[in-house]
Amino acid sequence: MNATPPSFRADQLLTSLTFDELEVGQTASIERKLTPTDVNLFAAMSGNVDPLHFSGGATSRFRQPIGHGMWTSSLFSGLLGTRLPGPGTIYLSQNLTFVAPLHVGDTVTATIRVADKSRTEKGHERVTFDCSCDNQNGDPVITGTAVVIPPSEHVDQAGAALPDLQWIAHDQLARLTAKCADLPPLPTAIVYPCDETSLRGACSGAAMGLVEPVLVGPQAQMQALAEQLGLDISAHRIVDAAGPIDAALKGVALAKNGEVGAVMKGALHTDELMGAIVRRDTGLRTSKRISHVFVMSVPTYPKPLLITDAVVNIAPEADDKAGIIQNAVELASVLGVETPRVAILSAVETVNPKIQSTVDAAALCKMADRGQITGAIVDGPLAFDNAISAEAARTKGIRSEVAGQPDILLVPELASGNMLVKQLSFLAHADAAGIVLGAAVPVMLTSRADSLPSRLASCALAVLLADKAARNGATRPEAAQ
């Protein structure tokens, strides 16, 4: 999001007023609304991360977050340097009284008034300003004075060009866990948690009340690792396994028998776990297509973006893609998207028989028209630019209910999808949580490169999916009492 203060335009003309041009009683004002971005940026610059500015603080006397007092007072500096007296002003001193707090969402009006002009015995010019700040109700927030040296000459000049600032809020985990607040922990088989990331993730998920871990792997190895990391796993059930493949088979068996409601990948290869999941005799197959969905929180996109399938299906055909879309639509509904918009991606936005993904897109759109894909608005083929950007779509003359506002991106095949997800993660600072759908229980195929918040967000997705399945009549494993 752009965080450049709207009240100080880079193209506005700024005027410097000299000592002789200033008159007692002259005033200048500015109005600003305190936003969470303002609070975050000021905290980052000042280092003041007192919780009362974010959550009210455990011992705060305030019922809601309040702004930094110095953020409010900094508006005086902006007025003095750009409005009155203007560029070239030197701030000498200030004396302020903070009368009342300013809450996030409040609108404040800062005003400065020339109160006095004087020259020292040595002829140095000084101007004193009365400073006041009132909230939207007219109540005083700050009162005081400031003393400055005015500009030495009258100058008209353009304001400095400011860069656009982007505040990247990694809040996907908080948003997902908030949806799980009233749900019990989900019994989950953690398959081969034999590295720090997967074992710590299991313990953190348990501490947050998201999962009840069942640790499936070599018992002695897991206990030694827990001791090395200072983790207490004594309260968690342990299922001993000889190695990764044995752990995968036993973890899947726990899910098939109803002892756990989800499976989470630990320090084993994806194909080792998925091999156990897709086995026709002992696996977790259902009548649905098994597919993977990434739930991405992209700083430059206004809502969660679901990307599928970048993990499981290597080169799906059109009928496979129909099942992949349907799985993603069901996940979107769990996240509260009533009628998700699905963009079917390709390299171009027109059907070209030489590009199979465009042909598949045309078939999928007709399948949606005929009710073979339900619960969503589907359009494609769309190139990535006109799928994401309404302006790009308009430029190319594309009329679409999906272009510029998709909830789901269906990628042509695994390689392009995997690259897209990693580009968004590593270049656009996106957060990603992933889940496998279409199996008998949710499966979390976490990567060794996944952060702890990403793993926990994936746990939250599994909890939400299991809860919906239970509400639809499926049996949900009970957490141990």
Short mmCIF file of N, CA, C and O in Angstrom, two decimals, residues 220-340:
data_model
loop_
_atom_site.label_atom_id
_atom_site.label_comp_id
_atom_site.label_asym_id
_atom_site.label_seq_id
_atom_site.Cartn_x
_atom_site.Cartn_y
_atom_site.Cartn_z
N ALA A 220 13.56 -42.69 19.36
CA ALA A 220 14.80 -42.25 20.00
C ALA A 220 15.35 -41.01 19.32
O ALA A 220 15.83 -40.07 19.99
N GLN A 221 15.27 -40.96 18.01
CA GLN A 221 15.79 -39.81 17.26
C GLN A 221 14.97 -38.55 17.56
O GLN A 221 15.54 -37.47 17.75
N MET A 222 13.65 -38.68 17.62
CA MET A 222 12.80 -37.53 17.89
C MET A 222 13.01 -37.02 19.31
O MET A 222 13.05 -35.80 19.55
N GLN A 223 13.15 -37.93 20.27
CA GLN A 223 13.36 -37.51 21.65
C GLN A 223 14.71 -36.83 21.82
O GLN A 223 14.84 -35.84 22.56
N ALA A 224 15.73 -37.35 21.14
CA ALA A 224 17.05 -36.72 21.21
C ALA A 224 17.02 -35.32 20.60
O ALA A 224 17.62 -34.37 21.13
N LEU A 225 16.33 -35.17 19.49
CA LEU A 225 16.22 -33.87 18.85
C LEU A 225 15.47 -32.89 19.73
O LEU A 225 15.87 -31.73 19.87
N ALA A 226 14.38 -33.36 20.35
CA ALA A 226 13.61 -32.49 21.25
C ALA A 226 14.47 -32.01 22.41
O ALA A 226 14.42 -30.83 22.78
N GLU A 227 15.26 -32.90 22.97
CA GLU A 227 16.14 -32.52 24.08
C GLU A 227 17.18 -31.50 23.62
O GLU A 227 17.47 -30.52 24.32
N GLN A 228 17.72 -31.71 22.44
CA GLN A 228 18.71 -30.79 21.88
C GLN A 228 18.12 -29.40 21.66
O GLN A 228 18.78 -28.37 21.90
N LEU A 229 16.86 -29.35 21.25
CA LEU A 229 16.20 -28.07 20.94
C LEU A 229 15.51 -27.46 22.16
O LEU A 229 14.99 -26.35 22.08
N GLY A 230 15.48 -28.18 23.26
CA GLY A 230 14.80 -27.68 24.45
C GLY A 230 13.29 -27.73 24.33
O GLY A 230 12.59 -26.90 24.94
N LEU A 231 12.78 -28.70 23.58
CA LEU A 231 11.34 -28.84 23.40
C LEU A 231 10.81 -29.98 24.25
O LEU A 231 11.45 -31.04 24.36
N ASP A 232 9.65 -29.78 24.85
CA ASP A 232 9.03 -30.82 25.67
C ASP A 232 7.98 -31.53 24.85
O ASP A 232 6.95 -30.96 24.48
N ILE A 233 8.23 -32.80 24.49
CA ILE A 233 7.27 -33.56 23.70
C ILE A 233 6.64 -34.69 24.52
O ILE A 233 5.98 -35.56 23.96
N SER A 234 6.80 -34.62 25.83
CA SER A 234 6.32 -35.70 26.68
C SER A 234 4.80 -35.83 26.65
O SER A 234 4.26 -36.92 26.90
N ALA A 235 4.09 -34.74 26.36
CA ALA A 235 2.63 -34.79 26.37
C ALA A 235 2.06 -35.30 25.05
O ALA A 235 0.86 -35.57 24.95
N HIS A 236 2.92 -35.47 24.04
CA HIS A 236 2.43 -35.85 22.73
C HIS A 236 2.57 -37.36 22.50
O HIS A 236 3.57 -37.97 22.90
N ARG A 237 1.60 -37.93 21.85
CA ARG A 237 1.66 -39.35 21.50
C ARG A 237 2.77 -39.56 20.48
O ARG A 237 2.94 -38.76 19.55
N ILE A 238 3.53 -40.63 20.65
CA ILE A 238 4.60 -40.97 19.72
C ILE A 238 4.32 -42.35 19.13
O ILE A 238 4.02 -43.31 19.84
N VAL A 239 4.39 -42.44 17.80
CA VAL A 239 4.28 -43.72 17.10
C VAL A 239 5.64 -44.01 16.49
O VAL A 239 6.10 -43.29 15.59
N ASP A 240 6.30 -45.04 16.98
CA ASP A 240 7.65 -45.37 16.53
C ASP A 240 7.62 -45.89 15.10
O ASP A 240 6.74 -46.67 14.72
N ALA A 241 8.57 -45.43 14.29
CA ALA A 241 8.68 -45.88 12.90
C ALA A 241 10.14 -46.03 12.55
O ALA A 241 11.00 -45.30 13.07
N ALA A 242 10.42 -46.95 11.65
CA ALA A 242 11.81 -47.27 11.34
C ALA A 242 12.48 -46.20 10.49
O ALA A 242 13.69 -45.99 10.59
N GLY A 243 11.73 -45.54 9.64
CA GLY A 243 12.32 -44.56 8.73
C GLY A 243 11.24 -43.76 8.06
O GLY A 243 10.04 -43.88 8.38
N PRO A 244 11.58 -42.93 7.07
CA PRO A 244 10.60 -42.05 6.42
C PRO A 244 9.42 -42.79 5.79
O PRO A 244 8.28 -42.40 5.98
N ILE A 245 9.70 -43.84 5.03
CA ILE A 245 8.62 -44.54 4.34
C ILE A 245 7.72 -45.25 5.33
O ILE A 245 6.48 -45.22 5.23
N ASP A 246 8.31 -45.87 6.34
CA ASP A 246 7.52 -46.53 7.38
C ASP A 246 6.68 -45.49 8.12
O ASP A 246 5.50 -45.73 8.44
N ALA A 247 7.26 -44.31 8.40
CA ALA A 247 6.52 -43.25 9.08
C ALA A 247 5.35 -42.78 8.22
O ALA A 247 4.24 -42.52 8.72
N ALA A 248 5.56 -42.66 6.90
CA ALA A 248 4.48 -42.23 6.01
C ALA A 248 3.33 -43.24 6.03
O ALA A 248 2.16 -42.86 6.13
N LEU A 249 3.66 -44.53 5.94
CA LEU A 249 2.62 -45.56 5.95
C LEU A 249 1.85 -45.56 7.27
O LEU A 249 0.61 -45.66 7.28
N LYS A 250 2.56 -45.39 8.39
CA LYS A 250 1.89 -45.41 9.69
C LYS A 250 1.09 -44.14 9.92
O LYS A 250 0.00 -44.18 10.51
N GLY A 251 1.60 -43.00 9.47
CA GLY A 251 0.84 -41.76 9.62
C GLY A 251 -0.45 -41.78 8.81
O GLY A 251 -1.51 -41.37 9.29
N VAL A 252 -0.38 -42.30 7.58
CA VAL A 252 -1.57 -42.41 6.74
C VAL A 252 -2.56 -43.41 7.35
O VAL A 252 -3.78 -43.20 7.33
N ALA A 253 -2.04 -44.49 7.93
CA ALA A 253 -2.92 -45.48 8.57
C ALA A 253 -3.68 -44.86 9.74
O ALA A 253 -4.86 -45.17 9.95
N LEU A 254 -3.03 -43.98 10.49
CA LEU A 254 -3.72 -43.30 11.59
C LEU A 254 -4.91 -42.50 11.06
O LEU A 254 -5.98 -42.47 11.67
N ALA A 255 -4.71 -41.83 9.93
CA ALA A 255 -5.79 -41.04 9.35
C ALA A 255 -6.89 -41.95 8.80
O ALA A 255 -8.08 -41.67 8.97
N LYS A 256 -6.50 -43.02 8.14
CA LYS A 256 -7.49 -43.94 7.55
C LYS A 256 -8.34 -44.59 8.63
O LYS A 256 -9.53 -44.84 8.44
N ASN A 257 -7.74 -44.83 9.81
CA ASN A 257 -8.46 -45.46 10.91
C ASN A 257 -9.25 -44.46 11.74
O ASN A 257 -9.92 -44.84 12.72
N GLY A 258 -9.15 -43.16 11.42
CA GLY A 258 -9.90 -42.15 12.15
C GLY A 258 -9.26 -41.70 13.43
O GLY A 258 -9.89 -41.01 14.24
N GLU A 259 -7.99 -42.07 13.66
CA GLU A 259 -7.31 -41.67 14.89
C GLU A 259 -6.80 -40.23 14.82
O GLU A 259 -6.56 -39.59 15.84
N VAL A 260 -6.57 -39.73 13.62
CA VAL A 260 -6.18 -38.33 13.42
C VAL A 260 -7.04 -37.76 12.30
O VAL A 260 -7.59 -38.50 11.47
N GLY A 261 -7.14 -36.43 12.28
CA GLY A 261 -7.97 -35.77 11.28
C GLY A 261 -7.18 -35.04 10.23
O GLY A 261 -7.77 -34.37 9.36
N ALA A 262 -5.84 -35.14 10.27
CA ALA A 262 -5.01 -34.48 9.27
C ALA A 262 -3.63 -35.12 9.30
O ALA A 262 -3.25 -35.79 10.27
N VAL A 263 -2.88 -34.90 8.21
CA VAL A 263 -1.52 -35.41 8.10
C VAL A 263 -0.62 -34.25 7.71
O VAL A 263 -0.96 -33.46 6.83
N MET A 264 0.54 -34.17 8.37
CA MET A 264 1.47 -33.08 8.09
C MET A 264 2.85 -33.65 7.78
O MET A 264 3.36 -34.52 8.49
N LYS A 265 3.44 -33.17 6.70
CA LYS A 265 4.75 -33.64 6.27
C LYS A 265 5.84 -33.08 7.16
O LYS A 265 5.86 -31.92 7.51
N GLY A 266 6.78 -33.95 7.54
CA GLY A 266 7.95 -33.54 8.30
C GLY A 266 9.18 -33.55 7.41
O GLY A 266 9.14 -33.08 6.27
N ALA A 267 10.26 -34.15 7.91
CA ALA A 267 11.54 -34.11 7.19
C ALA A 267 11.71 -35.30 6.25
O ALA A 267 12.73 -35.98 6.25
N LEU A 268 10.71 -35.56 5.44
CA LEU A 268 10.82 -36.60 4.41
C LEU A 268 10.45 -35.99 3.07
O LEU A 268 9.91 -34.88 2.99
N HIS A 269 10.75 -36.70 2.00
CA HIS A 269 10.47 -36.18 0.67
C HIS A 269 8.97 -36.24 0.39
O HIS A 269 8.26 -37.13 0.85
N THR A 270 8.51 -35.29 -0.41
CA THR A 270 7.08 -35.22 -0.75
C THR A 270 6.59 -36.51 -1.38
O THR A 270 5.51 -37.01 -1.04
N ASP A 271 7.39 -37.08 -2.29
CA ASP A 271 6.93 -38.29 -2.97
C ASP A 271 6.81 -39.47 -2.01
O ASP A 271 6.00 -40.38 -2.23
N GLU A 272 7.60 -39.47 -0.93
CA GLU A 272 7.49 -40.55 0.06
C GLU A 272 6.16 -40.49 0.79
O GLU A 272 5.51 -41.52 1.02
N LEU A 273 5.73 -39.28 1.16
CA LEU A 273 4.45 -39.15 1.85
C LEU A 273 3.28 -39.33 0.87
O LEU A 273 2.32 -40.05 1.16
N MET A 274 3.37 -38.69 -0.29
CA MET A 274 2.27 -38.79 -1.26
C MET A 274 2.12 -40.22 -1.78
O MET A 274 1.01 -40.65 -2.10
N GLY A 275 3.23 -40.96 -1.84
CA GLY A 275 3.13 -42.36 -2.26
C GLY A 275 2.24 -43.15 -1.34
O GLY A 275 1.45 -44.00 -1.78
N ALA A 276 2.35 -42.87 -0.04
CA ALA A 276 1.50 -43.57 0.94
C ALA A 276 0.06 -43.08 0.86
O ALA A 276 -0.89 -43.85 1.04
N ILE A 277 -0.12 -41.80 0.58
CA ILE A 277 -1.47 -41.22 0.55
C ILE A 277 -2.28 -41.73 -0.63
O ILE A 277 -3.48 -42.00 -0.52
N VAL A 278 -1.65 -41.90 -1.80
CA VAL A 278 -2.40 -42.25 -3.00
C VAL A 278 -2.49 -43.76 -3.24
O VAL A 278 -3.08 -44.18 -4.24
N ARG A 279 -1.92 -44.56 -2.35
CA ARG A 279 -2.05 -46.02 -2.53
C ARG A 279 -3.51 -46.42 -2.53
O ARG A 279 -4.31 -45.95 -1.71
N ARG A 280 -3.88 -47.26 -3.47
CA ARG A 280 -5.30 -47.59 -3.64
C ARG A 280 -5.84 -48.45 -2.51
O ARG A 280 -7.03 -48.39 -2.18
N ASP A 281 -4.99 -49.25 -1.88
CA ASP A 281 -5.49 -50.16 -0.85
C ASP A 281 -5.47 -49.53 0.54
O ASP A 281 -6.45 -49.58 1.28
N THR A 282 -4.38 -48.90 0.89
CA THR A 282 -4.22 -48.40 2.27
C THR A 282 -4.14 -46.87 2.34
O THR A 282 -3.94 -46.33 3.43
N GLY A 283 -4.29 -46.20 1.23
CA GLY A 283 -4.12 -44.76 1.21
C GLY A 283 -5.38 -43.99 1.56
O GLY A 283 -6.33 -44.52 2.14
N LEU A 284 -5.39 -42.71 1.20
CA LEU A 284 -6.48 -41.80 1.58
C LEU A 284 -7.24 -41.29 0.36
O LEU A 284 -7.80 -40.20 0.38
N ARG A 285 -7.27 -42.09 -0.70
CA ARG A 285 -7.99 -41.68 -1.90
C ARG A 285 -9.49 -41.57 -1.62
O ARG A 285 -10.06 -42.30 -0.81
N THR A 286 -10.12 -40.65 -2.34
CA THR A 286 -11.58 -40.53 -2.36
C THR A 286 -12.01 -40.46 -3.82
O THR A 286 -11.19 -40.64 -4.73
N SER A 287 -13.27 -40.14 -4.05
CA SER A 287 -13.73 -39.99 -5.43
C SER A 287 -13.25 -38.68 -6.06
O SER A 287 -13.38 -38.48 -7.27
N LYS A 288 -12.70 -37.78 -5.25
CA LYS A 288 -12.24 -36.48 -5.74
C LYS A 288 -10.82 -36.55 -6.28
O LYS A 288 -10.05 -37.44 -5.93
N ARG A 289 -10.50 -35.58 -7.11
CA ARG A 289 -9.12 -35.42 -7.58
C ARG A 289 -8.28 -34.90 -6.44
O ARG A 289 -8.67 -33.96 -5.75
N ILE A 290 -7.12 -35.48 -6.19
CA ILE A 290 -6.22 -34.96 -5.16
C ILE A 290 -5.41 -33.82 -5.77
O ILE A 290 -4.81 -33.96 -6.83
N SER A 291 -5.42 -32.68 -5.10
CA SER A 291 -4.70 -31.51 -5.61
C SER A 291 -4.24 -30.65 -4.45
O SER A 291 -4.66 -30.82 -3.30
N HIS A 292 -3.37 -29.70 -4.77
CA HIS A 292 -2.80 -28.82 -3.76
C HIS A 292 -3.19 -27.38 -4.04
O HIS A 292 -3.28 -26.96 -5.21
N VAL A 293 -3.42 -26.61 -2.99
CA VAL A 293 -3.73 -25.19 -3.12
C VAL A 293 -2.82 -24.39 -2.19
O VAL A 293 -2.68 -24.72 -1.01
N PHE A 294 -2.19 -23.36 -2.73
CA PHE A 294 -1.50 -22.37 -1.91
C PHE A 294 -2.45 -21.21 -1.64
O PHE A 294 -3.07 -20.68 -2.57
N VAL A 295 -2.56 -20.82 -0.39
CA VAL A 295 -3.29 -19.61 -0.03
C VAL A 295 -2.25 -18.53 0.19
O VAL A 295 -1.48 -18.57 1.15
N MET A 296 -2.21 -17.55 -0.73
CA MET A 296 -1.17 -16.53 -0.72
C MET A 296 -1.72 -15.21 -0.19
O MET A 296 -2.82 -14.79 -0.55
N SER A 297 -0.94 -14.57 0.64
CA SER A 297 -1.23 -13.20 1.07
C SER A 297 -0.16 -12.32 0.43
O SER A 297 0.98 -12.28 0.87
N VAL A 298 -0.55 -11.62 -0.65
CA VAL A 298 0.39 -10.83 -1.45
C VAL A 298 0.22 -9.35 -1.09
O VAL A 298 -0.89 -8.83 -1.20
N PRO A 299 1.28 -8.67 -0.65
CA PRO A 299 1.15 -7.28 -0.20
C PRO A 299 0.51 -6.34 -1.21
O PRO A 299 -0.14 -5.38 -0.82
N THR A 300 0.68 -6.62 -2.51
CA THR A 300 0.15 -5.72 -3.52
C THR A 300 -1.21 -6.16 -4.05
O THR A 300 -1.72 -5.57 -5.02
N TYR A 301 -1.81 -7.16 -3.42
CA TYR A 301 -3.12 -7.64 -3.86
C TYR A 301 -4.09 -7.54 -2.69
O TYR A 301 -3.73 -7.90 -1.56
N PRO A 302 -5.32 -7.07 -2.91
CA PRO A 302 -6.18 -6.69 -1.79
C PRO A 302 -6.86 -7.83 -1.05
O PRO A 302 -7.55 -7.58 -0.06
N LYS A 303 -6.72 -9.06 -1.50
CA LYS A 303 -7.41 -10.17 -0.84
C LYS A 303 -6.60 -11.44 -0.99
O LYS A 303 -5.67 -11.50 -1.80
N PRO A 304 -6.91 -12.49 -0.21
CA PRO A 304 -6.19 -13.75 -0.36
C PRO A 304 -6.28 -14.28 -1.79
O PRO A 304 -7.31 -14.13 -2.45
N LEU A 305 -5.18 -14.88 -2.25
CA LEU A 305 -5.10 -15.39 -3.61
C LEU A 305 -4.77 -16.88 -3.55
O LEU A 305 -3.73 -17.27 -3.02
N LEU A 306 -5.67 -17.71 -4.07
CA LEU A 306 -5.46 -19.15 -4.06
C LEU A 306 -4.84 -19.57 -5.39
O LEU A 306 -5.37 -19.20 -6.46
N ILE A 307 -3.74 -20.31 -5.33
CA ILE A 307 -3.03 -20.75 -6.53
C ILE A 307 -2.99 -22.28 -6.54
O ILE A 307 -2.55 -22.91 -5.58
N THR A 308 -3.41 -22.87 -7.65
CA THR A 308 -3.51 -24.32 -7.75
C THR A 308 -3.26 -24.77 -9.19
O THR A 308 -3.59 -24.04 -10.11
N ASP A 309 -2.60 -25.90 -9.46
CA ASP A 309 -1.93 -26.78 -8.53
C ASP A 309 -0.45 -26.67 -8.83
O ASP A 309 -0.04 -26.93 -9.95
N ALA A 310 0.32 -26.29 -7.83
CA ALA A 310 1.75 -26.09 -8.02
C ALA A 310 2.59 -27.15 -7.33
O ALA A 310 3.81 -27.01 -7.22
N VAL A 311 1.96 -28.25 -6.87
CA VAL A 311 2.69 -29.24 -6.07
C VAL A 311 2.41 -30.68 -6.49
O VAL A 311 3.34 -31.48 -6.62
N VAL A 312 1.17 -31.05 -6.72
CA VAL A 312 0.81 -32.46 -6.86
C VAL A 312 0.68 -32.90 -8.31
O VAL A 312 1.33 -33.84 -8.77
N ASN A 313 -0.18 -32.23 -9.07
CA ASN A 313 -0.48 -32.65 -10.45
C ASN A 313 0.53 -32.02 -11.40
O ASN A 313 0.56 -30.81 -11.58
N ILE A 314 1.31 -32.86 -12.06
CA ILE A 314 2.42 -32.36 -12.87
C ILE A 314 1.94 -31.72 -14.17
O ILE A 314 2.28 -30.58 -14.49
N ALA A 315 1.14 -32.44 -14.96
CA ALA A 315 0.65 -31.92 -16.23
C ALA A 315 -0.80 -32.36 -16.40
O ALA A 315 -1.12 -33.23 -17.22
N PRO A 316 -1.71 -31.77 -15.64
CA PRO A 316 -3.10 -32.22 -15.66
C PRO A 316 -3.80 -31.92 -16.98
O PRO A 316 -3.51 -30.91 -17.64
N GLU A 317 -4.73 -32.79 -17.36
CA GLU A 317 -5.55 -32.56 -18.53
C GLU A 317 -6.81 -31.80 -18.11
O GLU A 317 -7.03 -31.54 -16.92
N ALA A 318 -7.65 -31.47 -19.08
CA ALA A 318 -8.80 -30.60 -18.79
C ALA A 318 -9.72 -31.19 -17.72
O ALA A 318 -10.18 -30.48 -16.82
N ASP A 319 -10.02 -32.49 -17.80
CA ASP A 319 -10.92 -33.06 -16.80
C ASP A 319 -10.27 -33.08 -15.42
O ASP A 319 -10.95 -32.93 -14.39
N ASP A 320 -8.94 -33.27 -15.36
CA ASP A 320 -8.23 -33.17 -14.08
C ASP A 320 -8.33 -31.76 -13.52
O ASP A 320 -8.55 -31.55 -12.32
N LYS A 321 -8.19 -30.77 -14.41
CA LYS A 321 -8.24 -29.37 -13.98
C LYS A 321 -9.62 -29.01 -13.43
O LYS A 321 -9.73 -28.18 -12.53
N ALA A 322 -10.66 -29.63 -13.95
CA ALA A 322 -12.01 -29.38 -13.43
C ALA A 322 -12.08 -29.78 -11.95
O ALA A 322 -12.63 -29.05 -11.12
N GLY A 323 -11.51 -30.93 -11.62
CA GLY A 323 -11.48 -31.36 -10.22
C GLY A 323 -10.60 -30.48 -9.37
O GLY A 323 -10.91 -30.20 -8.21
N ILE A 324 -9.49 -30.02 -9.94
CA ILE A 324 -8.58 -29.12 -9.22
C ILE A 324 -9.29 -27.81 -8.89
O ILE A 324 -9.18 -27.29 -7.76
N ILE A 325 -10.03 -27.27 -9.87
CA ILE A 325 -10.79 -26.04 -9.61
C ILE A 325 -11.83 -26.27 -8.53
O ILE A 325 -11.97 -25.45 -7.61
N GLN A 326 -12.56 -27.39 -8.61
CA GLN A 326 -13.62 -27.64 -7.63
C GLN A 326 -13.07 -27.73 -6.22
O GLN A 326 -13.68 -27.21 -5.27
N ASN A 327 -11.91 -28.35 -6.06
CA ASN A 327 -11.28 -28.41 -4.74
C ASN A 327 -10.96 -27.01 -4.22
O ASN A 327 -11.22 -26.67 -3.05
N ALA A 328 -10.40 -26.16 -5.08
CA ALA A 328 -10.03 -24.81 -4.67
C ALA A 328 -11.26 -23.99 -4.33
O ALA A 328 -11.24 -23.17 -3.40
N VAL A 329 -12.35 -24.19 -5.07
CA VAL A 329 -13.60 -23.47 -4.79
C VAL A 329 -14.12 -23.84 -3.40
O VAL A 329 -14.59 -22.98 -2.64
N GLU A 330 -14.03 -25.12 -3.07
CA GLU A 330 -14.49 -25.56 -1.74
C GLU A 330 -13.63 -24.95 -0.63
O GLU A 330 -14.13 -24.56 0.43
N LEU A 331 -12.31 -24.84 -0.86
CA LEU A 331 -11.45 -24.19 0.13
C LEU A 331 -11.79 -22.72 0.24
O LEU A 331 -11.83 -22.16 1.36
N ALA A 332 -12.03 -22.06 -0.89
CA ALA A 332 -12.39 -20.64 -0.85
C ALA A 332 -13.65 -20.42 -0.02
O ALA A 332 -13.75 -19.44 0.74
N SER A 333 -14.61 -21.33 -0.14
CA SER A 333 -15.84 -21.19 0.64
C SER A 333 -15.56 -21.31 2.14
O SER A 333 -16.18 -20.62 2.95
N VAL A 334 -14.60 -22.18 2.50
CA VAL A 334 -14.20 -22.30 3.91
C VAL A 334 -13.61 -20.99 4.42
O VAL A 334 -13.78 -20.62 5.59
N LEU A 335 -12.93 -20.28 3.53
CA LEU A 335 -12.31 -19.01 3.91
C LEU A 335 -13.29 -17.84 3.84
O LEU A 335 -12.90 -16.69 4.07
N GLY A 336 -14.54 -18.13 3.50
CA GLY A 336 -15.56 -17.08 3.52
C GLY A 336 -15.83 -16.43 2.18
O GLY A 336 -16.55 -15.42 2.14
N VAL A 337 -15.28 -16.96 1.09
CA VAL A 337 -15.55 -16.41 -0.23
C VAL A 337 -16.76 -17.14 -0.80
O VAL A 337 -16.68 -18.31 -1.15
N GLU A 338 -17.87 -16.44 -0.91
CA GLU A 338 -19.13 -17.08 -1.26
C GLU A 338 -19.14 -17.60 -2.70
O GLU A 338 -19.52 -18.75 -2.96
N THR A 339 -18.76 -16.77 -3.65
CA THR A 339 -18.70 -17.18 -5.06
C THR A 339 -17.35 -16.76 -5.62
O THR A 339 -17.20 -15.66 -6.16
N PRO A 340 -16.33 -17.59 -5.47
CA PRO A 340 -14.98 -17.21 -5.90
C PRO A 340 -14.88 -17.05 -7.41
O PRO A 340 -15.59 -17.70 -8.18
#
